[in-house]
């Protein structure tokens, strides 16, 4: 059992071992230690860790993450477009460690809500007063015949950034001029609503530059999509959309129903078989696996939470934030993950100090970079309904449809700034 | 099959057309339920840091640092976005989500965060002294201490991100952003006498390397 060691290391870290030793009653000091274990070191998990530490430095925080570094899914489309090095979206945990947060690189195997204990694969356990589960998404592979985790290594979803982003990029680079790329866009709800269309845009940006005879087909499960008019406008301006020579073709209600891994082909809802040069299958989504193992999910596969604290409605003292949570009224995005994490951290800091959590405030801003100098954004401010039933938008909107070139150019610069700032806000400096 | 496909495509276009003519968010005011109020200053301010950086200290390259700002100036800017007087790509859409009292809370919060100068900006060594002179002549009265003063209740210029200074000046010059009469006059004279190169020198002066203690 590592808890004692953990406490020692922690106290040593903030120079309290000697002090409590002098006081002669360390067990009293220990009894008061508030412990939070965070499962998952993506945007919401890391942001929660940072903000919890800032809110109350006496809280002992342990963040457990399976990977040594995290690749943000946001801005990974730029990697596909050849406009950003993947190292640019890779973040480590030194910034959190510097703040006195304990970071454990391991896989969480169980979370026991009864005795409030998290166990990792090497058998170590971590006790908590409050646990934050930030597992991100997993994929509903069973909805697409012939597609699974193994096939996805070769026919990537790239909807978690990292190795699959690199695979997809390599396939795009290897493709001949005049080739076809198919992006199978997922049904709602999923991580980052405008992202499949930003992906098409970024790939079009690359192909226009390097392989202008190529085509991109978006085989979409949905009849409509996020910021649709804005993407159509951008594609018209940049990629010949709505002309005979359009690089991008969008097919609504033509979602993927099966994949033939050997043939590298897919069948859509219409029964049409597509056999492109590069195939990108983005499956339907649900909460990350650990949320299912612990029993935090509802019938749809997402985690219902109280919207003022993000505490699970299914298990006390466990909070769920980020893409996995059912934050009614808020979409699933990097900014939403960040804003949920801050509300959750403030609530936990209050609860652990026997105070009532304060009223929350939320923001969500999503940028899409459609072309080199062409960005659009969706932004909104939210509050919580008094009856706490839903998160309510109080202001916001999209880039105006008559925005000038200069405005679109600035949105790209703000998108790049956003990446720098939201990641510093999550992973520290 | 093919026919079916065309019919579906037409239906799809129709539904898309209907969708596009709806406002971006379908919620109207009558639908808004009573909301939780009394939001704390830090809760409000933390919603800004996704774009403006931790504690309002931006890592750039374009979004400005808002930490350490004069509260009076902060309020003036936010109310400017709200009224539409101050042009923006995104701020108008966001600022409408905050009451004047909340803007005041945020202004106080950010004024207490340290202003940390932008790091690693390119600045032409030869232009810095030229910019310094121009600053003294045209700007120092209202942006004192070499553009670092907070007490003036104007924007901090030295250590701000260049790209932000450039876009701000671009908007002043185009007339899209309305400066005070005095500032408008100064800009006109500066542009007439020194042109774009003068402006460049001025901005390079604000982006000059600073003594270590003023950097993050």
Coordinates of C-alpha atoms in Angstrom, one line a residue:
Chain A
X1 CA 0.0 0.0 0.0
X2 CA 1.5 3.3 -1.1
X3 CA -0.7 5.8 0.6
X4 CA 1.6 6.4 3.5
X5 CA 4.5 6.9 1.1
X6 CA 2.5 9.2 -1.0
X7 CA 1.6 11.3 2.0
X8 CA 5.2 11.4 3.0
X9 CA 6.4 12.4 -0.4
X10 CA 3.7 15.0 -0.7
X11 CA 4.5 16.5 2.7
X12 CA 8.2 16.4 2.0
X13 CA 7.5 18.2 -1.3
X14 CA 5.9 21.1 0.4
X15 CA 8.3 21.0 3.4
X16 CA 5.9 19.9 6.0
X17 CA 7.5 16.7 7.1
X18 CA 9.9 18.5 9.5
X19 CA 7.2 20.8 10.7
X20 CA 4.7 18.1 11.6
X21 CA 7.6 16.1 13.1
X22 CA 8.3 19.1 15.4
X23 CA 4.7 19.5 16.2
X24 CA 4.9 15.9 17.4
X25 CA 1.4 14.9 16.3
X26 CA 1.6 14.1 12.6
X27 CA -1.4 11.8 12.7
X28 CA -3.6 14.8 13.6
X29 CA -2.2 16.7 10.7
X30 CA -2.7 13.7 8.4
X31 CA -6.3 13.3 9.6
X32 CA -7.1 16.7 8.1
X33 CA -5.5 16.0 4.7
X34 CA -8.1 16.3 1.9
X35 CA -7.4 13.9 -0.9
X36 CA -8.5 14.2 -4.5
X37 CA -7.7 11.6 -7.1
X38 CA -8.1 12.5 -10.7
X39 CA -8.4 9.8 -13.3
X40 CA -7.4 11.0 -16.7
X41 CA -4.9 13.6 -17.7
X42 CA -6.5 15.2 -20.8
X43 CA -7.7 18.7 -20.9
X44 CA -10.4 18.4 -18.3
X45 CA -8.4 16.3 -15.9
X46 CA -5.3 18.5 -16.1
X47 CA -7.3 21.7 -15.8
X48 CA -9.1 20.4 -12.8
X49 CA -5.8 19.5 -11.1
X50 CA -4.4 22.9 -11.7
X51 CA -7.4 24.8 -10.6
X52 CA -8.0 22.7 -7.5
X53 CA -4.4 23.3 -6.5
X54 CA -4.9 27.1 -7.1
X55 CA -8.1 27.1 -5.1
X56 CA -6.7 25.2 -2.1
X57 CA -3.1 24.3 -2.0
X58 CA -3.6 22.0 1.0
X59 CA -5.5 19.5 -1.0
X60 CA -3.4 16.4 -1.8
X61 CA -4.0 15.9 -5.5
X62 CA -3.0 12.7 -7.4
X63 CA -3.5 12.7 -11.2
X64 CA -3.4 9.2 -12.8
X65 CA -2.9 9.0 -16.5
X66 CA -1.9 6.0 -18.7
X67 CA 0.2 8.0 -21.1
X68 CA 3.4 9.9 -20.3
X69 CA 2.3 12.7 -22.6
X70 CA -1.0 13.8 -24.0
X71 CA -1.8 14.9 -27.5
X72 CA -4.7 17.3 -27.8
X73 CA -7.3 16.3 -30.3
X74 CA -8.0 20.0 -30.9
X75 CA -5.5 21.4 -33.5
X76 CA -4.7 17.8 -34.6
X77 CA -6.5 18.5 -37.9
X78 CA -3.7 21.0 -38.6
X79 CA -1.3 18.1 -38.3
X80 CA -3.3 16.3 -40.9
X81 CA -3.1 19.4 -43.1
X82 CA 0.7 19.5 -42.8
X83 CA 0.3 22.8 -41.1
X84 CA 1.5 21.8 -37.6
X85 CA 4.0 19.4 -36.2
X86 CA 2.5 16.8 -33.9
X87 CA 5.1 17.7 -31.3
X88 CA 3.3 21.0 -31.1
X89 CA 0.2 19.4 -29.5
X90 CA 2.1 17.1 -27.2
X91 CA 1.9 18.0 -23.5
X92 CA 3.6 16.5 -20.5
X93 CA 2.9 16.8 -16.8
X94 CA 6.0 18.7 -15.5
X95 CA 3.9 21.9 -15.1
X96 CA 1.5 20.1 -12.7
X97 CA 4.3 18.3 -10.8
X98 CA 6.0 21.7 -10.2
X99 CA 2.8 22.8 -8.5
X100 CA 2.9 19.9 -6.1
X101 CA 0.5 17.7 -7.9
X102 CA 1.4 14.0 -7.8
X103 CA 1.3 12.5 -11.3
X104 CA 1.1 8.7 -11.6
X105 CA 1.6 7.2 -15.1
X106 CA -0.4 4.0 -15.0
X107 CA -3.7 2.5 -16.0
X108 CA -6.6 2.7 -13.5
X109 CA -8.1 -0.7 -13.1
X110 CA -10.8 -0.1 -10.6
X111 CA -12.5 2.7 -8.7
X112 CA -14.3 1.5 -5.6
X113 CA -17.0 4.1 -4.6
X114 CA -17.7 2.3 -1.3
X115 CA -14.3 2.6 0.2
X116 CA -13.3 5.5 -2.0
X117 CA -10.2 3.8 -3.5
X118 CA -8.6 3.9 -6.9
X119 CA -6.4 0.9 -7.9
X120 CA -3.9 1.0 -10.8
X121 CA -2.6 -1.9 -12.8
X122 CA 0.6 -2.4 -10.7
X123 CA -1.6 -2.9 -7.6
X124 CA -1.0 0.5 -6.0
X125 CA -4.1 2.1 -4.5
X126 CA -5.0 5.7 -3.9
X127 CA -7.7 6.7 -1.3
X128 CA -9.8 9.8 -2.0
X129 CA -12.3 12.1 -0.4
X130 CA -13.4 13.1 -3.9
X131 CA -12.5 11.5 -7.2
X132 CA -12.6 13.2 -10.6
X133 CA -13.1 10.9 -13.5
X134 CA -12.1 12.5 -16.8
X135 CA -11.8 9.5 -19.2
X136 CA -12.7 11.2 -22.5
X137 CA -14.4 9.1 -25.1
X138 CA -14.4 5.5 -26.3
X139 CA -15.9 4.3 -29.6
X140 CA -19.0 2.3 -30.3
X141 CA -17.2 -0.1 -32.6
X142 CA -20.2 -2.5 -32.6
X143 CA -22.1 0.1 -34.7
X144 CA -19.9 -0.5 -37.7
X145 CA -19.6 -4.0 -39.0
X146 CA -16.0 -5.0 -39.6
X147 CA -14.5 -2.1 -37.7
X148 CA -12.7 -2.5 -34.4
X149 CA -9.8 -1.2 -32.4
X150 CA -7.3 -3.4 -34.4
X151 CA -8.6 -2.3 -37.8
X152 CA -8.5 1.3 -36.6
X153 CA -4.7 1.1 -36.4
X154 CA -4.6 0.7 -40.2
X155 CA -7.9 2.5 -41.1
X156 CA -7.7 5.2 -38.4
X157 CA -10.4 7.2 -36.7
X158 CA -7.7 9.6 -35.4
X159 CA -10.3 11.0 -33.1
X160 CA -7.9 10.6 -30.2
X161 CA -4.8 12.4 -31.3
X162 CA -1.5 10.6 -31.3
X163 CA -0.3 7.6 -33.3
X164 CA -3.4 7.4 -35.4
X165 CA -3.0 11.1 -36.4
X166 CA 0.5 10.2 -37.6
X167 CA -0.8 7.2 -39.5
X168 CA -3.5 9.2 -41.2
X169 CA -1.1 12.0 -42.1
X170 CA 1.3 9.4 -43.6
X171 CA -1.5 7.9 -45.7
X172 CA -2.4 11.4 -47.0
X173 CA 1.2 12.0 -47.9
X174 CA 1.5 8.7 -49.6
X175 CA -1.6 9.2 -51.7
X176 CA -1.2 10.0 -55.4
X177 CA -2.5 13.2 -56.9
X178 CA -6.1 12.5 -58.1
X179 CA -6.7 10.2 -55.2
X180 CA -9.9 10.2 -53.0
X181 CA -10.1 10.6 -49.3
X182 CA -13.3 9.5 -47.4
X183 CA -14.1 10.9 -44.0
X184 CA -17.0 9.0 -42.3
X185 CA -18.4 11.6 -39.9
X186 CA -20.1 10.3 -36.8
X187 CA -23.7 10.7 -35.5
X188 CA -24.4 13.1 -32.6
X189 CA -23.3 13.4 -29.9
X190 CA -19.5 13.3 -30.3
X191 CA -16.3 15.1 -29.4
X192 CA -16.0 18.5 -31.0
X193 CA -19.0 19.0 -33.4
X194 CA -17.3 21.1 -36.1
X195 CA -14.1 19.0 -36.2
X196 CA -14.9 16.5 -39.0
X197 CA -15.5 19.5 -41.3
X198 CA -12.4 21.3 -40.1
X199 CA -10.6 18.0 -40.8
X200 CA -12.0 18.0 -44.4
X201 CA -10.9 21.6 -44.7
X202 CA -7.4 21.0 -43.5
X203 CA -7.0 18.0 -45.7
X204 CA -8.3 20.1 -48.6
X205 CA -5.8 22.8 -47.7
X206 CA -3.0 20.3 -48.0
X207 CA -4.3 18.6 -51.2
X208 CA -4.9 22.0 -52.9
X209 CA -1.3 22.7 -52.3
X210 CA 0.2 19.4 -53.2
X211 CA -2.3 17.2 -55.0
X212 CA -4.9 19.4 -56.5
X213 CA -6.7 16.7 -58.6
X214 CA -7.7 14.9 -55.5
X215 CA -11.2 14.7 -53.9
X216 CA -12.6 14.5 -50.4
X217 CA -15.9 12.8 -49.6
X218 CA -17.6 13.4 -46.3
X219 CA -19.9 10.4 -45.7
X220 CA -21.9 11.9 -42.9
X221 CA -24.3 10.0 -40.5
X222 CA -26.1 13.3 -39.9
X223 CA -28.5 15.3 -42.1
X224 CA -27.0 18.6 -40.8
X225 CA -23.8 19.6 -39.1
X226 CA -22.3 22.3 -36.8
X227 CA -21.6 25.7 -38.4
X228 CA -22.7 24.2 -41.8
X229 CA -23.3 27.5 -43.5
X230 CA -19.9 28.7 -42.4
X231 CA -18.1 25.6 -43.8
X232 CA -20.0 25.8 -47.1
X233 CA -19.0 29.5 -47.4
X234 CA -15.4 28.8 -46.7
X235 CA -15.3 25.8 -49.0
X236 CA -16.8 27.8 -51.8
X237 CA -14.2 30.5 -51.4
X238 CA -11.3 28.1 -51.1
X239 CA -12.0 24.7 -52.5
X240 CA -14.5 25.2 -55.3
X241 CA -17.5 23.9 -53.3
X242 CA -20.8 23.8 -55.3
X243 CA -18.9 23.8 -58.6
X244 CA -18.2 20.8 -60.9
X245 CA -14.6 21.0 -59.7
X246 CA -15.3 21.0 -56.0
X247 CA -12.6 19.3 -54.0
X248 CA -15.0 18.5 -51.1
X249 CA -18.3 16.6 -51.5
X250 CA -20.5 16.3 -48.4
X251 CA -23.1 13.5 -48.3
X252 CA -25.7 13.8 -45.5
X253 CA -27.4 10.9 -44.0
X254 CA -24.9 8.6 -45.6
X255 CA -23.1 7.3 -42.5
X256 CA -20.8 4.3 -42.6
X257 CA -22.5 1.0 -41.8
X258 CA -19.7 -1.4 -42.5
X259 CA -16.0 -1.6 -43.3
X260 CA -14.1 -4.2 -45.3
X261 CA -10.6 -4.0 -43.8
X262 CA -9.0 -6.2 -46.4
X263 CA -10.5 -4.2 -49.3
X264 CA -10.1 -0.9 -47.4
X265 CA -13.6 0.0 -48.4
X266 CA -16.8 1.1 -46.6
X267 CA -20.5 0.8 -47.2
X268 CA -22.8 3.8 -46.4
X269 CA -26.4 4.1 -45.4
X270 CA -27.5 4.2 -49.1
X271 CA -25.8 0.9 -49.8
X272 CA -23.1 2.6 -51.8
X273 CA -19.6 1.1 -51.5
X274 CA -16.7 3.5 -51.3
X275 CA -13.2 2.4 -51.9
X276 CA -11.0 5.5 -51.5
X277 CA -7.3 5.8 -51.4
X278 CA -7.5 7.0 -47.8
X279 CA -10.2 6.0 -45.5
X280 CA -10.9 7.8 -42.2
X281 CA -13.7 6.2 -40.1
X282 CA -15.0 8.2 -37.1
X283 CA -17.3 5.9 -35.2
X284 CA -20.2 6.9 -32.9
X285 CA -18.9 7.7 -29.4
X286 CA -19.6 7.2 -25.7
X287 CA -17.8 7.8 -22.4
X288 CA -14.3 6.4 -21.8
X289 CA -14.1 2.8 -20.7
X290 CA -13.4 3.3 -17.0
X291 CA -16.8 5.2 -16.7
X292 CA -18.5 2.0 -17.8
X293 CA -16.5 -0.2 -15.5
X294 CA -17.4 1.9 -12.5
X295 CA -21.0 2.2 -13.4
X296 CA -21.0 5.9 -14.1
X297 CA -22.8 5.8 -17.4
X298 CA -26.5 5.9 -18.5
X299 CA -28.2 3.9 -21.2
X300 CA -26.7 6.2 -23.9
X301 CA -23.2 5.7 -22.6
X302 CA -22.6 9.1 -21.1
X303 CA -22.2 10.1 -17.5
X304 CA -25.1 11.9 -15.8
X305 CA -23.9 14.6 -13.3
X306 CA -25.2 17.3 -11.1
X307 CA -24.5 20.4 -13.1
X308 CA -23.3 22.6 -10.3
X309 CA -20.6 20.3 -9.0
X310 CA -20.3 17.6 -11.8
X311 CA -20.7 15.0 -9.1
X312 CA -22.1 11.8 -10.6
X313 CA -25.8 11.2 -10.0
X314 CA -25.0 7.5 -9.9
X315 CA -22.1 7.5 -7.4
X316 CA -21.4 9.9 -4.6
X317 CA -18.0 11.6 -4.3
X318 CA -17.1 10.8 -7.9
X319 CA -17.2 13.7 -10.3
X320 CA -17.2 13.3 -14.1
X321 CA -15.9 16.1 -16.4
X322 CA -14.9 16.5 -20.0
X323 CA -16.3 14.7 -23.0
X324 CA -17.6 11.8 -20.9
X325 CA -20.0 13.9 -18.8
X326 CA -23.6 14.6 -19.7
X327 CA -23.4 18.4 -19.3
X328 CA -26.9 19.1 -20.6
X329 CA -26.7 22.3 -22.7
X330 CA -23.0 22.2 -23.3
X331 CA -21.4 20.6 -26.3
X332 CA -18.3 18.4 -26.1
X333 CA -15.2 20.4 -26.9
X334 CA -11.8 21.3 -25.5
X335 CA -13.1 24.5 -24.1
X336 CA -16.2 22.9 -22.6
X337 CA -13.8 20.4 -20.9
X338 CA -11.8 23.2 -19.5
X339 CA -14.8 25.2 -18.3
X340 CA -16.4 22.1 -16.7
X341 CA -13.1 21.4 -14.9
X342 CA -13.0 24.8 -13.4
X343 CA -16.5 24.6 -12.2
X344 CA -15.9 21.2 -10.8
X345 CA -12.6 22.2 -9.1
X346 CA -14.2 25.2 -7.4
X347 CA -17.1 23.1 -6.2
X348 CA -14.8 20.4 -4.8
X349 CA -12.6 23.0 -3.1
X350 CA -15.7 24.4 -1.5
X351 CA -17.1 21.0 -0.5
X352 CA -13.9 19.8 1.1
X353 CA -13.9 22.9 3.2
X354 CA -17.5 22.4 4.3
X355 CA -18.8 25.3 2.2
X356 CA -21.6 25.5 -0.3
X357 CA -20.4 25.4 -3.9
X358 CA -20.8 28.8 -5.6
X359 CA -22.9 29.6 -8.8
X360 CA -21.1 28.4 -11.9
X361 CA -20.4 30.2 -15.1
X362 CA -19.4 28.5 -18.3
X363 CA -17.8 29.5 -21.7
X364 CA -17.3 27.5 -24.8
X365 CA -15.4 28.7 -27.8
X366 CA -14.5 26.5 -30.8
X367 CA -12.3 27.7 -33.6
X368 CA -12.2 25.9 -37.0
X369 CA -9.4 26.7 -39.4
X370 CA -10.9 26.2 -42.8
X371 CA -7.9 27.6 -44.8
X372 CA -4.5 29.2 -44.2
X373 CA -6.1 32.6 -43.6
X374 CA -9.6 31.6 -43.0
X375 CA -10.9 30.8 -39.5
X376 CA -14.4 30.7 -38.0
X377 CA -15.6 30.4 -34.5
X378 CA -18.5 29.5 -32.3
X379 CA -18.6 31.2 -28.9
X380 CA -21.1 31.2 -26.1
X381 CA -21.5 32.1 -22.4
X382 CA -23.6 29.9 -20.2
X383 CA -25.2 30.0 -16.7
X384 CA -26.9 27.3 -14.8
X385 CA -30.7 27.2 -14.4
X386 CA -31.8 27.9 -10.9
X387 CA -33.3 24.4 -10.7
X388 CA -29.9 23.0 -11.9
X389 CA -31.7 21.1 -14.7
X390 CA -29.6 22.4 -17.6
X391 CA -26.8 24.8 -18.6
X392 CA -28.4 27.7 -20.4
X393 CA -26.8 29.8 -23.1
X394 CA -27.0 33.5 -22.2
X395 CA -25.0 34.9 -25.1
X396 CA -23.0 33.8 -28.1
X397 CA -23.0 33.0 -31.8
X398 CA -20.9 32.3 -34.8
X399 CA -18.6 34.3 -36.9
X400 CA -20.9 36.5 -39.1
X401 CA -21.7 35.0 -42.5
X402 CA -20.6 38.3 -44.1
X403 CA -17.3 38.4 -42.2
X404 CA -14.5 40.1 -44.1
X405 CA -11.3 38.4 -45.2
X406 CA -9.5 40.3 -42.5
X407 CA -11.8 39.0 -39.8
X408 CA -11.3 35.4 -41.0
X409 CA -7.6 36.0 -41.0
X410 CA -7.7 37.2 -37.4
X411 CA -9.8 34.2 -36.3
X412 CA -6.9 32.0 -37.4
X413 CA -4.5 34.0 -35.2
X414 CA -6.9 33.8 -32.3
X415 CA -7.3 30.0 -32.9
X416 CA -3.5 29.6 -32.6
X417 CA -3.5 31.8 -29.5
X418 CA -6.3 29.8 -28.0
X419 CA -4.3 26.6 -28.4
X420 CA -1.3 28.1 -26.6
X421 CA -3.5 29.5 -23.8
X422 CA -5.9 26.7 -23.1
X423 CA -3.1 24.2 -22.9
X424 CA -1.1 26.5 -20.5
X425 CA -4.3 26.8 -18.5
X426 CA -4.5 23.0 -18.3
X427 CA -1.0 21.7 -18.2
X428 CA 0.7 24.7 -16.6
X429 CA 3.6 26.7 -17.8
Chain B
X1 CA -32.1 3.4 -55.6
X2 CA -30.7 6.3 -57.6
X3 CA -34.1 8.1 -57.7
X4 CA -34.5 7.6 -54.0
X5 CA -31.1 9.1 -53.6
X6 CA -32.1 12.3 -55.5
X7 CA -35.3 12.6 -53.5
X8 CA -33.4 12.3 -50.3
X9 CA -30.8 14.8 -51.5
X10 CA -33.6 17.3 -52.3
X11 CA -35.2 16.8 -48.9
X12 CA -31.9 17.3 -47.3
X13 CA -31.3 20.5 -49.1
X14 CA -34.7 21.7 -48.1
X15 CA -34.1 20.9 -44.4
X16 CA -30.7 22.4 -44.6
X17 CA -32.2 25.6 -46.0
X18 CA -34.7 25.8 -43.2
X19 CA -31.9 25.1 -40.7
X20 CA -29.8 27.8 -42.1
X21 CA -32.4 30.4 -41.7
X22 CA -32.8 29.7 -38.0
X23 CA -30.6 31.6 -35.6
X24 CA -27.5 29.8 -34.6
X25 CA -29.0 28.9 -31.3
X26 CA -32.7 28.2 -31.2
X27 CA -33.1 29.5 -27.7
X28 CA -35.0 32.7 -27.3
X29 CA -35.4 34.9 -24.2
X30 CA -38.9 33.7 -23.3
X31 CA -37.4 30.2 -23.1
X32 CA -34.7 31.2 -20.6
X33 CA -35.4 29.8 -17.1
X34 CA -34.4 31.6 -13.9
X35 CA -30.6 31.4 -13.6
X36 CA -28.3 31.1 -10.7
X37 CA -26.7 34.5 -10.1
X38 CA -24.1 35.8 -7.6
X39 CA -21.2 34.3 -9.5
X40 CA -17.9 35.0 -7.9
X41 CA -15.2 37.1 -9.5
X42 CA -12.8 34.2 -10.0
X43 CA -15.5 32.0 -11.4
X44 CA -16.3 34.7 -14.0
X45 CA -12.7 35.5 -14.8
X46 CA -11.7 31.9 -15.1
X47 CA -13.9 31.5 -18.1
X48 CA -11.7 34.0 -19.9
X49 CA -8.4 32.2 -19.5
X50 CA -9.1 29.6 -22.1
X51 CA -8.4 32.2 -24.7
X52 CA -6.5 34.9 -22.7
X53 CA -4.2 32.5 -20.8
X54 CA -3.8 31.6 -17.1
X55 CA -4.8 34.5 -15.0
X56 CA -5.2 36.6 -18.1
X57 CA -1.5 36.3 -19.1
X58 CA -1.7 35.4 -22.8
X59 CA 1.0 33.2 -24.4
X60 CA 0.1 34.9 -27.7
X61 CA 0.6 35.4 -30.6
X62 CA -2.5 37.5 -31.1
X63 CA -4.8 37.3 -28.1
X64 CA -3.9 40.1 -25.7
X65 CA -2.8 39.8 -22.1
X66 CA -5.5 41.2 -19.9
X67 CA -3.8 40.7 -16.5
X68 CA -2.7 43.7 -14.6
X69 CA -4.9 46.0 -16.6
X70 CA -6.5 49.1 -15.2
X71 CA -10.0 48.2 -14.1
X72 CA -11.3 51.4 -15.6
X73 CA -9.8 50.5 -19.0
X74 CA -11.1 46.9 -18.8
X75 CA -14.6 48.2 -18.2
X76 CA -14.4 50.7 -21.0
X77 CA -13.2 48.0 -23.4
X78 CA -15.9 45.5 -22.4
X79 CA -18.7 48.1 -22.6
X80 CA -17.2 49.2 -25.9
X81 CA -17.6 45.6 -27.3
X82 CA -21.1 45.5 -25.9
X83 CA -22.2 48.7 -27.5
X84 CA -20.5 47.7 -30.7
X85 CA -18.3 50.8 -30.6
X86 CA -15.2 48.7 -30.3
X87 CA -14.9 46.3 -33.2
X88 CA -14.1 42.6 -32.6
X89 CA -14.3 39.2 -34.2
X90 CA -15.5 37.3 -31.1
X91 CA -15.6 39.6 -28.1
X92 CA -19.0 41.0 -28.9
X93 CA -20.5 37.6 -28.9
X94 CA -19.0 36.8 -25.5
X95 CA -19.4 40.1 -23.6
X96 CA -23.2 40.1 -24.0
X97 CA -23.2 37.2 -21.5
X98 CA -22.0 39.3 -18.7
X99 CA -23.8 42.1 -16.7
X100 CA -22.1 45.4 -16.0
X101 CA -21.7 44.4 -12.4
X102 CA -20.0 41.2 -13.5
X103 CA -17.7 43.1 -15.8
X104 CA -16.7 45.2 -12.9
X105 CA -16.0 42.1 -10.9
X106 CA -13.8 40.7 -13.7
X107 CA -12.0 44.1 -14.0
X108 CA -11.1 44.0 -10.4
X109 CA -10.0 40.4 -10.6
X110 CA -7.7 40.9 -13.6
X111 CA -6.2 44.2 -12.3
X112 CA -4.9 42.2 -9.3
X113 CA -3.1 39.6 -11.5
X114 CA 0.4 40.5 -12.5
X115 CA 1.0 41.8 -16.0
X116 CA 3.7 39.6 -17.5
X117 CA 5.3 40.8 -20.6
X118 CA 5.1 38.8 -23.8
X119 CA 8.1 36.5 -24.2
X120 CA 10.3 36.0 -27.2
X121 CA 8.9 38.6 -29.5
X122 CA 10.9 39.7 -32.5
X123 CA 11.9 43.3 -32.4
X124 CA 14.3 45.1 -34.8
X125 CA 17.1 46.6 -32.7
X126 CA 17.5 49.5 -35.1
X127 CA 13.9 50.5 -34.9
X128 CA 13.6 50.5 -31.1
X129 CA 15.3 53.9 -30.5
X130 CA 13.2 55.4 -33.3
X131 CA 10.1 53.9 -31.8
X132 CA 11.1 55.2 -28.4
X133 CA 11.3 58.8 -29.8
X134 CA 8.0 58.5 -31.5
X135 CA 6.4 57.1 -28.3
X136 CA 7.6 60.1 -26.4
X137 CA 6.3 62.5 -28.9
X138 CA 2.9 60.9 -29.7
X139 CA 1.9 58.5 -26.9
X140 CA 3.7 59.0 -23.6
X141 CA 1.2 61.6 -22.3
X142 CA -1.5 59.0 -22.0
X143 CA 0.5 55.8 -22.0
X144 CA 3.2 57.0 -19.6
X145 CA 6.3 55.2 -18.2
X146 CA 7.2 54.1 -21.7
X147 CA 3.8 52.5 -22.3
X148 CA 3.9 50.5 -19.1
X149 CA 1.7 52.6 -16.8
X150 CA -1.6 51.2 -15.4
X151 CA -2.5 54.4 -13.6
X152 CA -3.3 56.2 -16.8
X153 CA -6.3 53.9 -17.2
X154 CA -5.2 53.2 -20.8
X155 CA -3.9 50.0 -22.3
X156 CA -0.5 48.6 -21.3
X157 CA 1.5 48.7 -24.6
X158 CA 5.0 47.6 -23.6
X159 CA 5.1 43.8 -23.3
X160 CA 1.7 43.4 -25.1
X161 CA 1.6 41.0 -28.0
X162 CA 2.6 42.7 -31.3
X163 CA -0.1 41.1 -33.3
X164 CA -2.7 42.6 -31.0
X165 CA -1.0 46.1 -31.2
X166 CA -0.9 45.8 -35.0
X167 CA -4.6 44.9 -35.4
X168 CA -5.6 47.6 -32.9
X169 CA -3.7 50.2 -34.8
X170 CA -5.0 48.9 -38.1
X171 CA -8.5 49.4 -36.8
X172 CA -7.8 52.9 -35.5
X173 CA -6.3 53.9 -38.9
X174 CA -9.1 52.4 -40.9
X175 CA -11.6 54.3 -38.6
X176 CA -13.3 51.1 -37.6
X177 CA -12.2 51.6 -34.0
X178 CA -12.8 55.1 -32.7
X179 CA -10.1 56.6 -30.6
X180 CA -10.4 59.6 -28.4
X181 CA -10.2 62.9 -30.4
X182 CA -6.7 63.5 -29.0
X183 CA -5.5 60.0 -29.9
X184 CA -7.1 60.2 -33.4
X185 CA -5.2 63.4 -34.0
X186 CA -1.9 61.9 -32.8
X187 CA -2.3 58.9 -35.0
X188 CA -3.1 61.0 -38.0
X189 CA -0.1 63.2 -37.5
X190 CA 2.1 60.2 -36.9
X191 CA 0.9 58.4 -40.0
X192 CA 1.3 61.6 -42.1
X193 CA 4.8 62.3 -41.0
X194 CA 6.3 58.9 -40.5
X195 CA 3.9 56.5 -42.3
X196 CA 3.8 52.8 -41.8
X197 CA 7.5 52.6 -41.0
X198 CA 6.9 54.9 -38.0
X199 CA 4.2 52.7 -36.8
X200 CA 6.4 49.7 -37.2
X201 CA 9.1 51.3 -35.1
X202 CA 6.6 52.2 -32.5
X203 CA 5.3 48.7 -32.2
X204 CA 8.8 47.3 -32.2
X205 CA 9.6 49.6 -29.3
X206 CA 6.7 48.1 -27.3
X207 CA 7.9 44.6 -28.2
X208 CA 11.5 45.4 -27.1
X209 CA 13.3 43.0 -24.9
X210 CA 12.7 43.9 -21.3
X211 CA 14.9 43.5 -18.2
X212 CA 14.5 40.0 -16.8
X213 CA 12.4 40.9 -13.8
X214 CA 9.6 42.1 -16.1
X215 CA 9.4 38.9 -18.0
X216 CA 7.5 35.8 -17.1

